[in-house]
Coordinates of C-alpha atoms in Angstrom, one line a residue:
M1 CA 59.5 -26.1 -6.8
I2 CA 56.4 -23.7 -7.3
G3 CA 58.5 -20.7 -7.5
E4 CA 59.7 -22.2 -10.7
E5 CA 56.7 -21.4 -12.7
V6 CA 57.4 -17.6 -11.6
P7 CA 58.6 -15.4 -13.4
S8 CA 61.3 -13.9 -11.8
D9 CA 60.8 -10.0 -12.0
Q10 CA 57.0 -10.4 -10.8
Y11 CA 57.0 -11.2 -6.9
Y12 CA 59.0 -12.4 -3.9
W13 CA 57.2 -14.6 -2.3
A14 CA 58.7 -18.0 0.2
P15 CA 57.5 -21.0 -0.2
L16 CA 54.2 -22.5 1.1
A17 CA 55.4 -25.8 2.8
Q18 CA 58.6 -27.6 2.3
H19 CA 57.5 -29.9 -1.2
E20 CA 55.3 -29.0 -3.1
R21 CA 52.1 -30.9 -2.8
G22 CA 52.2 -29.9 1.1
S23 CA 50.8 -26.2 -1.3
L24 CA 48.5 -27.7 -2.5
A25 CA 47.2 -29.9 0.4
S26 CA 47.1 -26.4 2.5
L27 CA 44.4 -24.7 -0.3
D28 CA 42.7 -28.8 -0.7
S29 CA 41.9 -28.8 3.2
L30 CA 41.0 -25.2 3.4
R31 CA 37.8 -25.5 0.5
K32 CA 37.3 -29.3 2.1
G33 CA 36.8 -27.4 5.9
G34 CA 39.2 -30.6 7.3
P35 CA 42.8 -29.4 8.9
P36 CA 45.8 -27.8 7.4
P37 CA 48.6 -30.0 7.5
P38 CA 51.9 -29.5 9.8
N39 CA 54.2 -26.4 8.4
W40 CA 51.1 -24.9 7.0
R41 CA 50.8 -21.4 6.8
Q42 CA 48.3 -19.2 4.5
P43 CA 49.4 -18.3 2.0
E44 CA 49.8 -14.1 1.0
L45 CA 47.7 -12.7 -1.7
P46 CA 51.2 -12.6 -4.3
E47 CA 51.8 -16.3 -3.8
V48 CA 48.0 -16.7 -4.4
I49 CA 47.9 -14.7 -7.8
A50 CA 50.8 -16.3 -8.4
M51 CA 49.3 -19.9 -8.0
L52 CA 46.7 -19.0 -10.9
G53 CA 49.3 -19.2 -13.3
F54 CA 50.5 -22.8 -12.1
R55 CA 50.5 -25.4 -14.8
L56 CA 48.5 -27.7 -12.2
D57 CA 44.8 -27.3 -12.9
A58 CA 43.9 -28.5 -9.1
V59 CA 46.4 -25.6 -8.4
K60 CA 44.5 -22.9 -10.6
S61 CA 41.1 -23.8 -9.6
N62 CA 41.9 -23.9 -5.9
A63 CA 43.8 -20.6 -6.2
A64 CA 40.9 -18.9 -7.7
A65 CA 37.8 -20.9 -5.3
Y66 CA 40.5 -19.0 -2.6
L67 CA 40.7 -15.7 -4.2
Q68 CA 36.9 -15.7 -4.3
H69 CA 37.0 -16.3 -1.1
L70 CA 39.2 -13.9 0.0
C71 CA 37.6 -10.6 -2.1
Y72 CA 34.2 -11.4 -0.2
R73 CA 33.1 -8.3 1.1
N74 CA 36.7 -6.8 1.8
D75 CA 37.3 -4.2 -0.4
K76 CA 41.0 -3.8 0.0
V77 CA 41.9 -7.2 -1.1
K78 CA 39.8 -6.7 -4.4
T79 CA 42.0 -4.0 -4.7
D80 CA 45.6 -5.5 -4.0
V81 CA 44.4 -8.0 -6.3
R82 CA 44.0 -5.2 -9.0
K83 CA 47.4 -3.6 -8.4
L84 CA 49.5 -6.9 -8.1
K85 CA 48.0 -7.6 -12.4
G86 CA 45.4 -10.4 -10.7
I87 CA 42.2 -9.6 -12.8
P88 CA 44.2 -10.2 -16.5
V89 CA 44.9 -13.8 -15.5
L90 CA 41.8 -14.4 -13.6
V91 CA 39.7 -13.2 -17.2
G92 CA 42.3 -15.0 -19.2
L93 CA 41.4 -18.0 -17.1
L94 CA 37.8 -17.7 -18.5
D95 CA 38.9 -20.0 -21.6
H96 CA 40.1 -22.6 -19.5
P97 CA 38.7 -26.0 -20.7
K98 CA 38.3 -27.3 -16.5
K99 CA 35.0 -26.1 -15.2
E100 CA 36.7 -25.8 -11.9
V101 CA 38.6 -23.8 -13.2
H102 CA 36.9 -21.5 -15.2
L103 CA 34.0 -21.8 -12.1
G104 CA 36.4 -20.4 -10.2
A105 CA 37.8 -18.0 -11.6
C106 CA 34.4 -15.9 -12.6
G107 CA 33.4 -16.8 -9.3
A108 CA 36.7 -14.5 -8.4
L109 CA 35.6 -12.0 -10.7
K110 CA 32.1 -12.0 -9.3
N111 CA 33.0 -10.6 -6.0
I112 CA 35.9 -8.4 -7.3
S113 CA 33.8 -6.8 -9.7
F114 CA 30.7 -6.1 -6.5
G115 CA 31.2 -2.9 -4.8
R116 CA 32.0 0.7 -5.1
D117 CA 35.2 0.7 -6.2
Q118 CA 34.5 1.0 -9.9
D119 CA 38.0 1.0 -10.7
N120 CA 37.9 -2.9 -10.7
K121 CA 34.9 -2.9 -12.8
I122 CA 37.1 -1.0 -15.3
A123 CA 40.1 -3.1 -15.2
I124 CA 37.5 -6.5 -15.8
K125 CA 36.6 -4.3 -18.9
N126 CA 39.6 -3.4 -20.1
C127 CA 41.1 -6.6 -20.4
D128 CA 38.2 -7.5 -22.7
G129 CA 36.1 -8.8 -19.4
V130 CA 32.9 -8.9 -20.8
P131 CA 33.8 -10.9 -24.3
A132 CA 35.4 -13.6 -22.2
L133 CA 32.0 -13.8 -19.7
V134 CA 30.2 -14.3 -23.2
R135 CA 32.4 -16.8 -24.5
L136 CA 31.9 -18.6 -21.6
L137 CA 28.4 -18.0 -21.5
R138 CA 27.7 -19.7 -24.5
K139 CA 29.4 -23.0 -24.0
A140 CA 27.6 -22.8 -20.4
R141 CA 24.7 -25.7 -19.6
D142 CA 24.7 -25.7 -15.8
L143 CA 23.4 -23.7 -13.3
D144 CA 25.7 -22.7 -11.5
L145 CA 28.0 -21.8 -13.8
T146 CA 25.2 -19.9 -15.7
E147 CA 24.2 -18.1 -12.5
V148 CA 27.9 -16.7 -11.9
I149 CA 28.4 -15.5 -15.4
T150 CA 25.1 -13.6 -14.8
G151 CA 26.0 -12.3 -12.0
T152 CA 29.4 -10.8 -12.7
L153 CA 28.0 -8.9 -15.5
W154 CA 24.9 -7.4 -13.4
N155 CA 28.0 -6.2 -11.0
L156 CA 29.4 -4.4 -14.1
S157 CA 26.4 -3.5 -15.3
S158 CA 26.2 -1.1 -12.7
H159 CA 29.1 0.8 -14.8
D160 CA 27.8 3.3 -17.3
S161 CA 30.9 3.5 -18.8
I162 CA 30.4 -0.4 -19.4
K163 CA 27.0 -0.2 -20.7
M164 CA 27.3 -0.3 -24.2
E165 CA 30.3 -2.7 -24.1
I166 CA 28.0 -5.4 -22.7
V167 CA 24.7 -4.5 -25.0
D168 CA 26.9 -4.4 -28.3
H169 CA 28.6 -8.2 -27.1
A170 CA 26.5 -9.5 -24.7
L171 CA 22.9 -8.7 -25.3
H172 CA 21.8 -11.0 -27.5
A173 CA 23.9 -14.6 -25.5
L174 CA 21.6 -13.4 -23.2
T175 CA 18.4 -13.1 -24.8
D176 CA 19.2 -16.5 -26.4
E177 CA 21.0 -18.2 -23.9
V178 CA 19.4 -17.2 -21.2
I179 CA 16.1 -15.3 -21.5
I180 CA 14.2 -17.1 -24.3
P181 CA 15.0 -20.5 -23.3
H182 CA 14.7 -20.5 -19.3
S183 CA 11.7 -18.3 -19.7
G184 CA 8.6 -20.5 -21.2
W185 CA 7.9 -18.1 -24.2
E186 CA 7.7 -19.7 -27.5
R187 CA 8.1 -18.5 -30.9
E188 CA 5.2 -20.6 -31.9
P189 CA 3.1 -20.9 -28.9
N190 CA 1.6 -24.5 -28.1
E191 CA -0.5 -26.4 -25.6
D192 CA 2.5 -27.1 -23.9
C193 CA 4.2 -23.2 -23.9
K194 CA 4.3 -22.5 -20.2
P195 CA 7.1 -21.0 -17.8
R196 CA 9.9 -23.3 -17.1
H197 CA 11.8 -20.5 -15.0
I198 CA 11.3 -21.5 -11.6
E199 CA 15.1 -23.8 -11.4
W200 CA 16.9 -21.1 -13.0
E201 CA 15.1 -18.1 -11.2
S202 CA 18.2 -16.6 -9.9
V203 CA 19.9 -16.6 -13.0
L204 CA 16.7 -15.0 -14.9
T205 CA 17.4 -12.5 -12.4
N206 CA 20.5 -11.9 -12.6
T207 CA 20.2 -11.5 -16.5
A208 CA 17.0 -9.4 -16.2
G209 CA 18.6 -6.9 -13.7
C210 CA 22.0 -7.0 -16.2
L211 CA 19.6 -5.5 -18.5
R212 CA 17.6 -3.3 -16.5
N213 CA 20.8 -1.6 -15.4
V214 CA 22.1 -1.1 -19.1
S215 CA 18.2 -0.1 -20.5
S216 CA 19.2 3.2 -18.1
E217 CA 21.8 3.6 -20.9
R218 CA 21.0 6.2 -23.8
S219 CA 18.9 5.6 -26.2
E220 CA 21.0 3.5 -28.8
A221 CA 21.2 0.7 -26.1
R222 CA 17.4 1.1 -25.5
R223 CA 16.4 0.9 -28.7
K224 CA 18.8 -2.7 -29.2
L225 CA 17.2 -4.1 -26.3
R226 CA 13.8 -3.0 -28.2
E227 CA 14.7 -4.6 -31.6
C228 CA 16.3 -8.0 -29.7
D229 CA 14.4 -10.7 -31.2
G230 CA 12.2 -12.6 -28.4
L231 CA 13.4 -10.6 -26.1
V232 CA 10.1 -8.3 -24.7
D233 CA 8.2 -11.2 -25.6
A234 CA 9.9 -13.6 -23.1
L235 CA 9.9 -10.5 -20.5
I236 CA 6.3 -10.0 -20.6
F237 CA 6.1 -13.8 -20.2
I238 CA 7.8 -14.2 -17.4
V239 CA 6.0 -11.5 -15.3
Q240 CA 2.9 -13.2 -16.3
A241 CA 3.4 -16.2 -15.4
E242 CA 4.3 -15.0 -11.9
I243 CA 1.3 -13.0 -11.3
G244 CA -0.3 -16.2 -12.5
Q245 CA 1.6 -17.7 -9.7
K246 CA 0.6 -15.5 -7.2
D247 CA 4.5 -14.4 -7.2
S248 CA 4.2 -10.6 -7.7
D249 CA 7.2 -9.5 -5.1
S250 CA 9.8 -11.5 -6.6
K251 CA 12.8 -10.0 -7.6
L252 CA 12.9 -11.5 -10.8
V253 CA 9.7 -9.6 -11.0
E254 CA 11.1 -6.5 -10.0
N255 CA 14.0 -6.1 -12.1
C256 CA 11.7 -7.2 -15.7
V257 CA 8.9 -4.7 -14.7
C258 CA 11.9 -2.1 -14.4
L259 CA 13.1 -3.4 -17.6
L260 CA 10.4 -3.0 -19.1
R261 CA 9.9 0.4 -17.7
N262 CA 12.8 1.8 -19.1
L263 CA 12.2 0.5 -22.2
S264 CA 8.9 2.2 -22.5
Y265 CA 10.7 5.5 -21.8
Q266 CA 10.4 7.5 -24.9
V267 CA 8.7 4.8 -26.6
H268 CA 6.4 7.4 -28.4
R269 CA 9.4 8.9 -30.1
E270 CA 11.8 6.2 -30.2
I271 CA 10.3 3.2 -32.1
P272 CA 10.8 2.9 -35.9
Q273 CA 8.3 5.1 -37.9
A274 CA 7.1 6.8 -34.4
E275 CA 5.4 9.3 -37.0
R276 CA 2.6 7.3 -37.4
Y277 CA 1.7 7.3 -34.5
Q278 CA 1.9 10.9 -33.7
E279 CA -1.5 12.9 -33.3
A280 CA -2.1 17.1 -33.5
P281 CA -2.4 19.1 -31.3
P282 CA -5.8 20.8 -30.8
N283 CA -5.5 24.1 -32.8
V284 CA -4.3 26.2 -30.1
A285 CA -7.0 29.0 -30.7
N286 CA -9.3 25.9 -30.4
S287 CA -7.8 24.9 -27.0
T288 CA -7.9 27.7 -24.9
G289 CA -10.3 29.3 -22.5
P290 CA -12.9 27.0 -20.7
H291 CA -13.5 25.9 -24.4
A292 CA -10.4 23.5 -25.1
A293 CA -11.6 20.7 -26.8
S294 CA -11.0 16.9 -25.7
C295 CA -7.7 14.5 -25.6
F296 CA -9.9 12.7 -28.0
G297 CA -9.4 15.7 -30.8
A298 CA -13.3 16.5 -31.1
K299 CA -14.6 19.8 -30.0
K300 CA -17.2 19.6 -27.4
G301 CA -19.7 22.3 -26.8
K302 CA -20.0 24.7 -23.6
D303 CA -22.9 22.2 -22.2
E304 CA -21.0 19.1 -22.9
W305 CA -17.1 19.7 -21.5
F306 CA -15.9 21.9 -19.1
S307 CA -17.0 25.4 -19.3
R308 CA -16.6 27.7 -16.3
G309 CA -15.9 24.7 -14.2
K310 CA -19.3 22.8 -15.1
K311 CA -19.8 18.8 -14.9
P312 CA -19.3 17.2 -18.3
T313 CA -22.4 15.2 -19.4
E314 CA -22.1 11.8 -18.6
D315 CA -22.3 10.3 -22.7
P316 CA -21.2 6.8 -22.0
A317 CA -19.4 7.1 -25.9
N318 CA -17.0 9.0 -24.8
D319 CA -15.9 6.6 -22.0
T320 CA -14.3 4.2 -24.1
V321 CA -11.3 4.3 -26.6
D322 CA -11.0 0.4 -27.9
F323 CA -7.2 -0.6 -29.1
P324 CA -6.9 -0.9 -32.6
K325 CA -8.2 -4.2 -34.0
R326 CA -4.9 -5.7 -35.5
T327 CA -4.7 -8.4 -38.0
S328 CA -1.9 -10.5 -36.6
P329 CA -0.2 -10.5 -32.8
A330 CA 1.4 -8.1 -31.3
R331 CA 5.6 -9.0 -31.5
G332 CA 8.2 -7.7 -30.1
Y333 CA 8.6 -3.7 -28.8
E334 CA 5.1 -3.7 -30.2
L335 CA 3.9 -5.3 -26.8
L336 CA 5.1 -2.5 -24.8
F337 CA 2.4 -0.7 -25.3
Q338 CA -0.6 -3.0 -25.7
P339 CA -3.6 -3.8 -23.4
E340 CA -2.0 -7.3 -22.0
V341 CA 1.1 -5.2 -20.7
V342 CA -1.1 -2.3 -19.5
R343 CA -3.3 -5.0 -17.5
I344 CA 0.0 -6.5 -16.3
Y345 CA 0.7 -2.4 -14.7
I346 CA -2.9 -2.8 -13.3
S347 CA -2.7 -6.1 -11.6
L348 CA 0.8 -5.0 -9.4
L349 CA -0.4 -2.1 -8.9
K350 CA -3.0 -4.0 -6.7
E351 CA -1.2 -6.6 -5.9
S352 CA 2.5 -6.0 -5.3
K353 CA 3.9 -5.1 -1.8
T354 CA 7.4 -4.3 -3.3
P355 CA 8.2 -0.6 -3.0
A356 CA 10.1 -1.2 -6.1
I357 CA 7.7 -3.1 -8.2
L358 CA 5.0 -0.1 -7.5
E359 CA 7.1 2.5 -8.0
A360 CA 8.2 0.3 -11.3
S361 CA 4.8 -0.2 -13.1
A362 CA 3.6 3.6 -12.1
G363 CA 6.6 4.3 -13.7
A364 CA 5.5 2.5 -16.7
I365 CA 1.8 4.4 -17.6
Q366 CA 3.8 7.7 -16.5
N367 CA 6.4 6.9 -19.4
L368 CA 3.2 5.4 -21.4
C369 CA 1.1 8.3 -21.2
A370 CA 3.5 11.0 -22.0
G371 CA 3.6 12.4 -25.5
R372 CA 0.5 13.3 -27.6
W373 CA 0.7 9.9 -29.4
T374 CA -2.3 7.0 -30.3
Y375 CA -1.6 5.0 -27.9
G376 CA -1.2 7.2 -25.1
R377 CA -4.2 8.1 -26.2
Y378 CA -6.0 5.2 -25.5
I379 CA -4.0 3.5 -22.5
R380 CA -5.2 6.5 -20.7
S381 CA -8.5 5.6 -21.5
A382 CA -8.3 2.2 -21.3
L383 CA -6.6 2.2 -17.1
R384 CA -9.8 4.3 -16.6
Q385 CA -12.0 1.0 -18.3
E386 CA -9.8 -0.9 -16.0
K387 CA -10.7 0.9 -13.0
A388 CA -6.7 1.3 -12.3
L389 CA -7.2 5.1 -11.5
S390 CA -8.0 4.4 -7.6
A391 CA -5.4 1.7 -7.4
I392 CA -2.9 4.6 -8.6
A393 CA -4.5 7.4 -6.4
D394 CA -3.7 5.1 -3.4
L395 CA 0.0 4.7 -4.1
L396 CA 0.3 8.3 -2.9
T397 CA -0.6 6.9 0.9
S398 CA 2.6 5.1 0.5
E399 CA 5.4 5.6 3.1
H400 CA 8.0 5.2 0.6
E401 CA 8.4 8.6 -1.3
R402 CA 9.9 7.2 -4.9
V403 CA 6.3 5.2 -5.0
V404 CA 4.4 8.3 -4.1
K405 CA 6.6 10.6 -6.7
A406 CA 5.7 8.4 -9.4
A407 CA 2.0 7.9 -8.5
S408 CA 2.3 12.0 -8.9
G409 CA 3.8 11.9 -12.3
A410 CA 1.4 9.1 -13.6
L411 CA -1.7 11.0 -12.4
R412 CA -0.5 14.2 -14.1
N413 CA -0.4 12.2 -17.5
L414 CA -3.6 10.3 -17.1
A415 CA -5.5 13.7 -16.2
V416 CA -4.8 15.1 -20.2
D417 CA -8.0 13.0 -20.8
A418 CA -11.1 15.2 -19.3
R419 CA -12.5 12.9 -18.3
N420 CA -10.0 10.9 -15.8
K421 CA -9.3 14.8 -15.3
E422 CA -12.6 14.6 -13.6
L423 CA -12.6 11.3 -11.3
I424 CA -8.8 12.5 -10.5
G425 CA -10.0 15.9 -9.6
K426 CA -12.9 13.8 -6.7
H427 CA -10.8 11.6 -5.6
A428 CA -7.2 12.1 -5.5
I429 CA -6.8 15.6 -4.6
P430 CA -7.2 15.0 -0.7
N431 CA -4.3 12.8 -0.8
L432 CA -1.8 15.0 -3.0
V433 CA -2.8 18.2 -0.6
K434 CA -2.3 16.2 2.4
N435 CA 1.7 15.4 0.7
L436 CA 2.7 18.5 0.4
P437 CA 4.4 20.3 3.3
G438 CA 3.0 22.8 6.0
G439 CA -0.4 22.6 7.4
Q440 CA -2.1 20.5 10.0
Q441 CA -3.1 17.9 7.7
S442 CA 0.2 16.7 6.2
S443 CA 2.1 13.8 5.1
S444 CA 4.6 12.6 8.2
Q445 CA 7.8 12.5 5.9
N446 CA 9.8 15.6 4.5
F447 CA 9.7 14.7 0.4
S448 CA 12.3 16.1 -1.3
E449 CA 12.5 19.4 -3.6
D450 CA 11.7 17.0 -6.9
T451 CA 8.8 14.9 -5.5
V452 CA 7.1 18.4 -3.9
V453 CA 7.3 20.0 -7.3
S454 CA 6.3 16.8 -9.2
I455 CA 2.7 16.7 -6.9
L456 CA 2.1 21.1 -7.3
N457 CA 2.4 20.2 -11.3
T458 CA 0.1 17.5 -11.2
I459 CA -2.3 19.3 -8.7
N460 CA -2.2 22.2 -11.5
E461 CA -2.7 19.9 -14.5
V462 CA -5.9 18.6 -12.8
I463 CA -7.6 21.5 -11.9
A464 CA -7.2 23.3 -14.8
E465 CA -10.6 23.3 -16.5
N466 CA -12.0 21.5 -13.7
L467 CA -13.5 24.0 -10.9
E468 CA -15.1 20.8 -8.9
A469 CA -11.3 20.0 -8.6
A470 CA -10.3 23.7 -7.2
K471 CA -13.0 23.7 -5.1
K472 CA -12.0 20.5 -3.7
L473 CA -8.3 21.8 -3.5
R474 CA -9.8 25.0 -1.1
E475 CA -11.5 22.2 1.0
T476 CA -8.8 19.9 1.8
Q477 CA -6.8 23.3 3.0
G478 CA -4.7 23.0 0.3
I479 CA -4.9 27.2 -0.3
E480 CA -3.0 27.4 2.8
K481 CA -0.5 25.0 1.9
L482 CA 0.0 26.8 -0.8
V483 CA 0.4 30.3 0.7
L484 CA 2.3 28.5 2.9
I485 CA 5.0 28.0 0.8
N486 CA 4.8 30.7 -1.6
K487 CA 5.1 32.8 1.2
S488 CA 7.6 30.8 4.2
G489 CA 10.5 31.7 3.4
N490 CA 12.0 28.2 3.7
R491 CA 11.4 26.7 0.2
S492 CA 13.0 26.0 -3.0
E493 CA 12.4 28.3 -5.7
K494 CA 11.4 25.4 -7.8
E495 CA 8.5 25.4 -4.5
V496 CA 7.6 28.1 -4.7
R497 CA 7.1 28.9 -8.7
A498 CA 5.7 25.5 -9.0
A499 CA 3.2 26.7 -5.6
A500 CA 2.5 30.3 -7.4
L501 CA 1.4 28.1 -10.4
V502 CA -1.3 26.4 -8.8
L503 CA -2.6 30.1 -6.5
Q504 CA -2.6 31.9 -10.0
T505 CA -5.2 28.6 -11.4
I506 CA -6.9 29.1 -8.1
W507 CA -7.5 32.8 -8.9
G508 CA -8.4 32.4 -12.3
Y509 CA -11.9 31.4 -11.2
K510 CA -14.1 34.2 -10.8
E511 CA -16.8 31.9 -8.9
L512 CA -13.7 31.3 -6.4
R513 CA -12.7 35.2 -5.5
K514 CA -15.6 36.2 -3.1
P515 CA -15.7 32.9 -1.4
L516 CA -11.9 33.0 -0.5
E517 CA -12.4 36.5 0.1
K518 CA -15.0 35.8 2.8
E519 CA -12.2 34.1 4.1
G520 CA -9.9 36.4 4.7
W521 CA -7.2 35.8 1.5
K522 CA -6.5 38.8 -0.8
K523 CA -4.9 38.8 -4.5
S524 CA -1.9 39.4 -2.7
D525 CA -1.6 35.7 -1.4
F526 CA -2.1 34.8 -4.9
Q527 CA 0.9 36.2 -6.1
V528 CA 5.0 34.9 -5.9
N529 CA 7.1 37.0 -5.2
L530 CA 10.9 35.3 -5.7
N531 CA 12.5 37.5 -2.7
N532 CA 11.1 34.9 -0.1
A533 CA 12.6 32.0 -1.8
S534 CA 14.9 30.6 0.8
R535 CA 17.8 29.7 -2.2
S536 CA 19.6 32.0 -3.7
Q537 CA 19.0 32.9 -7.7
S538 CA 20.3 30.4 -10.5
S539 CA 22.4 31.7 -13.6
H540 CA 19.1 31.8 -14.6
S541 CA 17.8 36.0 -14.8
Y542 CA 13.8 36.6 -14.1
D543 CA 12.5 39.3 -14.8
D544 CA 9.2 39.4 -12.9
S545 CA 8.9 39.5 -9.0
T546 CA 5.6 38.2 -9.4
L547 CA 3.6 36.2 -11.9
P548 CA 0.4 37.8 -13.7
L549 CA -3.0 37.1 -12.8
I550 CA -4.8 35.4 -15.9
D551 CA -8.9 35.8 -16.1
R552 CA -9.6 32.5 -17.4
N553 CA -12.8 33.4 -18.5
Q554 CA -10.8 36.6 -20.9
K555 CA -9.6 35.5 -23.8
S556 CA -6.0 34.9 -24.6
D557 CA -3.7 34.3 -27.1
K558 CA -1.3 31.6 -24.9
K559 CA -1.8 28.4 -24.7
P560 CA -4.2 26.6 -22.0
D561 CA -3.3 27.0 -18.3
R562 CA -1.9 23.9 -18.3
E563 CA 0.8 24.6 -19.7
E564 CA 3.4 24.4 -17.3
I565 CA 5.8 27.7 -17.7
Q566 CA 10.0 26.3 -18.1
M567 CA 11.0 27.0 -14.8
S568 CA 14.0 28.3 -15.8
N569 CA 11.9 30.8 -17.4
M570 CA 8.7 32.1 -16.0
G571 CA 7.8 35.1 -18.8
S572 CA 8.1 32.3 -21.3
N573 CA 4.5 30.9 -22.6
T574 CA 5.9 28.0 -24.7
K575 CA 7.2 24.9 -23.9
S576 CA 7.4 21.7 -25.7
L577 CA 4.1 20.2 -26.2
D578 CA 5.3 16.5 -24.8
S579 CA 6.8 18.2 -22.0
N580 CA 3.1 18.7 -20.2
Y581 CA 2.8 14.9 -20.4
S582 CA 5.8 14.3 -18.2
T583 CA 7.9 15.3 -14.9
L584 CA 10.8 15.4 -14.1
N585 CA 13.0 12.7 -12.6
E586 CA 16.2 14.3 -11.9
R587 CA 18.2 13.4 -9.0
G588 CA 21.2 15.4 -7.8
D589 CA 23.6 12.6 -7.2
H590 CA 24.6 12.5 -10.9
N591 CA 22.9 12.6 -14.3
R592 CA 20.5 9.7 -15.3
T593 CA 16.6 9.6 -14.8
L594 CA 15.9 5.7 -14.3
D595 CA 15.9 3.4 -11.2
R596 CA 17.6 2.4 -8.8
S597 CA 21.7 1.4 -8.4
G598 CA 23.8 0.2 -5.8
D599 CA 25.1 -2.9 -4.1
L600 CA 21.5 -4.4 -3.0
G601 CA 22.8 -8.0 -3.6
E602 CA 25.2 -7.7 -0.5
M603 CA 22.6 -5.5 1.3
E604 CA 25.1 -2.6 2.4
P605 CA 23.8 0.7 2.6
L606 CA 23.1 2.7 0.0
K607 CA 23.4 5.9 -0.9
G608 CA 19.6 6.1 -2.1
T609 CA 16.9 4.1 -3.8
P610 CA 16.6 5.4 -6.7
L611 CA 13.5 1.9 -10.3
M612 CA 16.2 1.9 -10.1
P613 CA 20.2 2.5 -10.0
D614 CA 22.2 4.6 -7.7
E615 CA 24.9 5.3 -9.9
G616 CA 23.2 8.0 -11.5
Q617 CA 20.6 9.5 -13.6
E618 CA 20.6 10.6 -16.7
S619 CA 19.2 14.1 -17.0
L620 CA 17.7 15.5 -20.5
E621 CA 16.8 18.7 -20.9
E622 CA 12.8 18.7 -21.6
E623 CA 10.6 17.5 -19.0
L624 CA 11.3 13.7 -18.6
D625 CA 9.5 10.0 -17.9
M626 CA 11.0 8.1 -15.2
L627 CA 13.4 5.5 -15.6
V628 CA 14.6 2.7 -13.5
L629 CA 18.3 2.9 -12.6
D630 CA 21.2 0.6 -11.7
E631 CA 22.0 -2.5 -9.5
E632 CA 24.7 -4.6 -8.8
G633 CA 23.9 -8.5 -8.3
D634 CA 25.1 -10.4 -5.3
H635 CA 29.0 -11.7 -4.1
V636 CA 29.5 -15.1 -4.7
S637 CA 30.5 -16.4 -1.1
Y638 CA 32.4 -19.9 -1.3
S639 CA 30.7 -21.5 1.9
P640 CA 33.0 -23.6 3.2
M641 CA 35.9 -21.1 3.5
Q642 CA 33.9 -18.2 4.4
K643 CA 36.0 -18.7 7.9
I644 CA 39.8 -19.4 8.2

């Protein structure tokens, strides 16, 4: 009898039928969709879990498949399976030699690992579920099994405490067994090197989704992913192939681009021998006032660069910066900042309609243009030469806030280049102003504090040392909106302070003071009163109730005006150099800086739409480039068993 297979100290359960074969027939009939036999009843959950240990493989496979069905979109059953100690049994069956057994067990684990109950994921991890899944992955040769394994790993990867477990145990297996062989990329290219991933697209999507999530973990995880042999090469090959096939909106492209975006985060600091790419900052004495040196290092005279707002000379030589010549093709992590990947992001910005892909592409550009390093300078110039500035500026009109914020951050970093600054000032200021709250010409969206602050910081970067952009700001009702933010009393302290920096920059132009005064503006309108901030003061103390009004034409020992004053200390004039090129991407719900997580596969409601996980963002003390956060994959549904 079946009961003889169950230890007496476990569960009490009644026989399923009068004969042993009856119990098997009951589950077989469910799988085949046929009528139940006479005297059959639906087994209780403890009975199903007990059958996982039965001596007949047919019983094990049927019980695992039935558990998979029971757990589909049923959080209570998932919790009960965990409490009844069913997860260790299912993990143990992953090593079973019969495919129908380990496939059913893996399918049940995939459904159990999907959802908001993080304890289920932890339970799988604690009984060495990740190494067991990797062992099974290395043995798998068929599509359906590999798809379920990678889907389970994708679900598990949305939990922070499991990310490094996956990096340490599964990274090389996922790369060597899935990404590389099914991408079409070959280490030694030949004429037949072409994408082979159409049939395996679902598996590649799961795998890229898993790695996308773990790339949002600490820098050690990103380092291991960047240095994993062949991973970056194959990812870029996949995206290039999808673009070539006019499929720029697939989930596979989204996961790959989000992963590449995360790998580009802090790339100028985290790659091996990063110091070889670092560039010395301009001499502070030469970088203040209107005679600031260009981002290319050559100091220009008064008649050449921005001098009290005068238009720079159109020197074609200054408009071209070629990437360094290479003696051998770029490989591995070096591809993250080469012209080919920049062209990928530009293509996606122009062709894709998927918000997450647009956000990821703009976020990757923001990351690559962050920091004072050689390739950042090259990429800023290359994006201008490829006519990509307008494509990024167009994203400011998107109805998706995260896309707007990513575009704003990218434009801010691009504006470090003097010629980019001029073009952005001409063409992007109107849309930047439109996205600010208040006024008659406002976006229909109510953007979050972080997005508003990002837009304000970008405006400040663009109008600094750029009189024409400052005039454009005035012409587009920007002054009204800035003063409203400053004095309305219903904006946050961060927003008030960011607006105050822009107002201070505007007032610094003596050429604009008389026109502003004729329009009725007063000097006091360009000062910030902290008492107007609607939110209470934080633990930080602020000694000054107003910002000092700095004459842009006077000599000063301070850094250039585009150096943002830290929100936590308005009186400080010192700031990390790299912070100048980055914008914060902090989310209030947790502490991560990447993209979006959540249970997207099942399309259940998410807490948000972060490029990318909802389960958190990494909060770093300095200003950050944008990373991409976590998602989960789909449930497995056993179609003949969806209805009982």
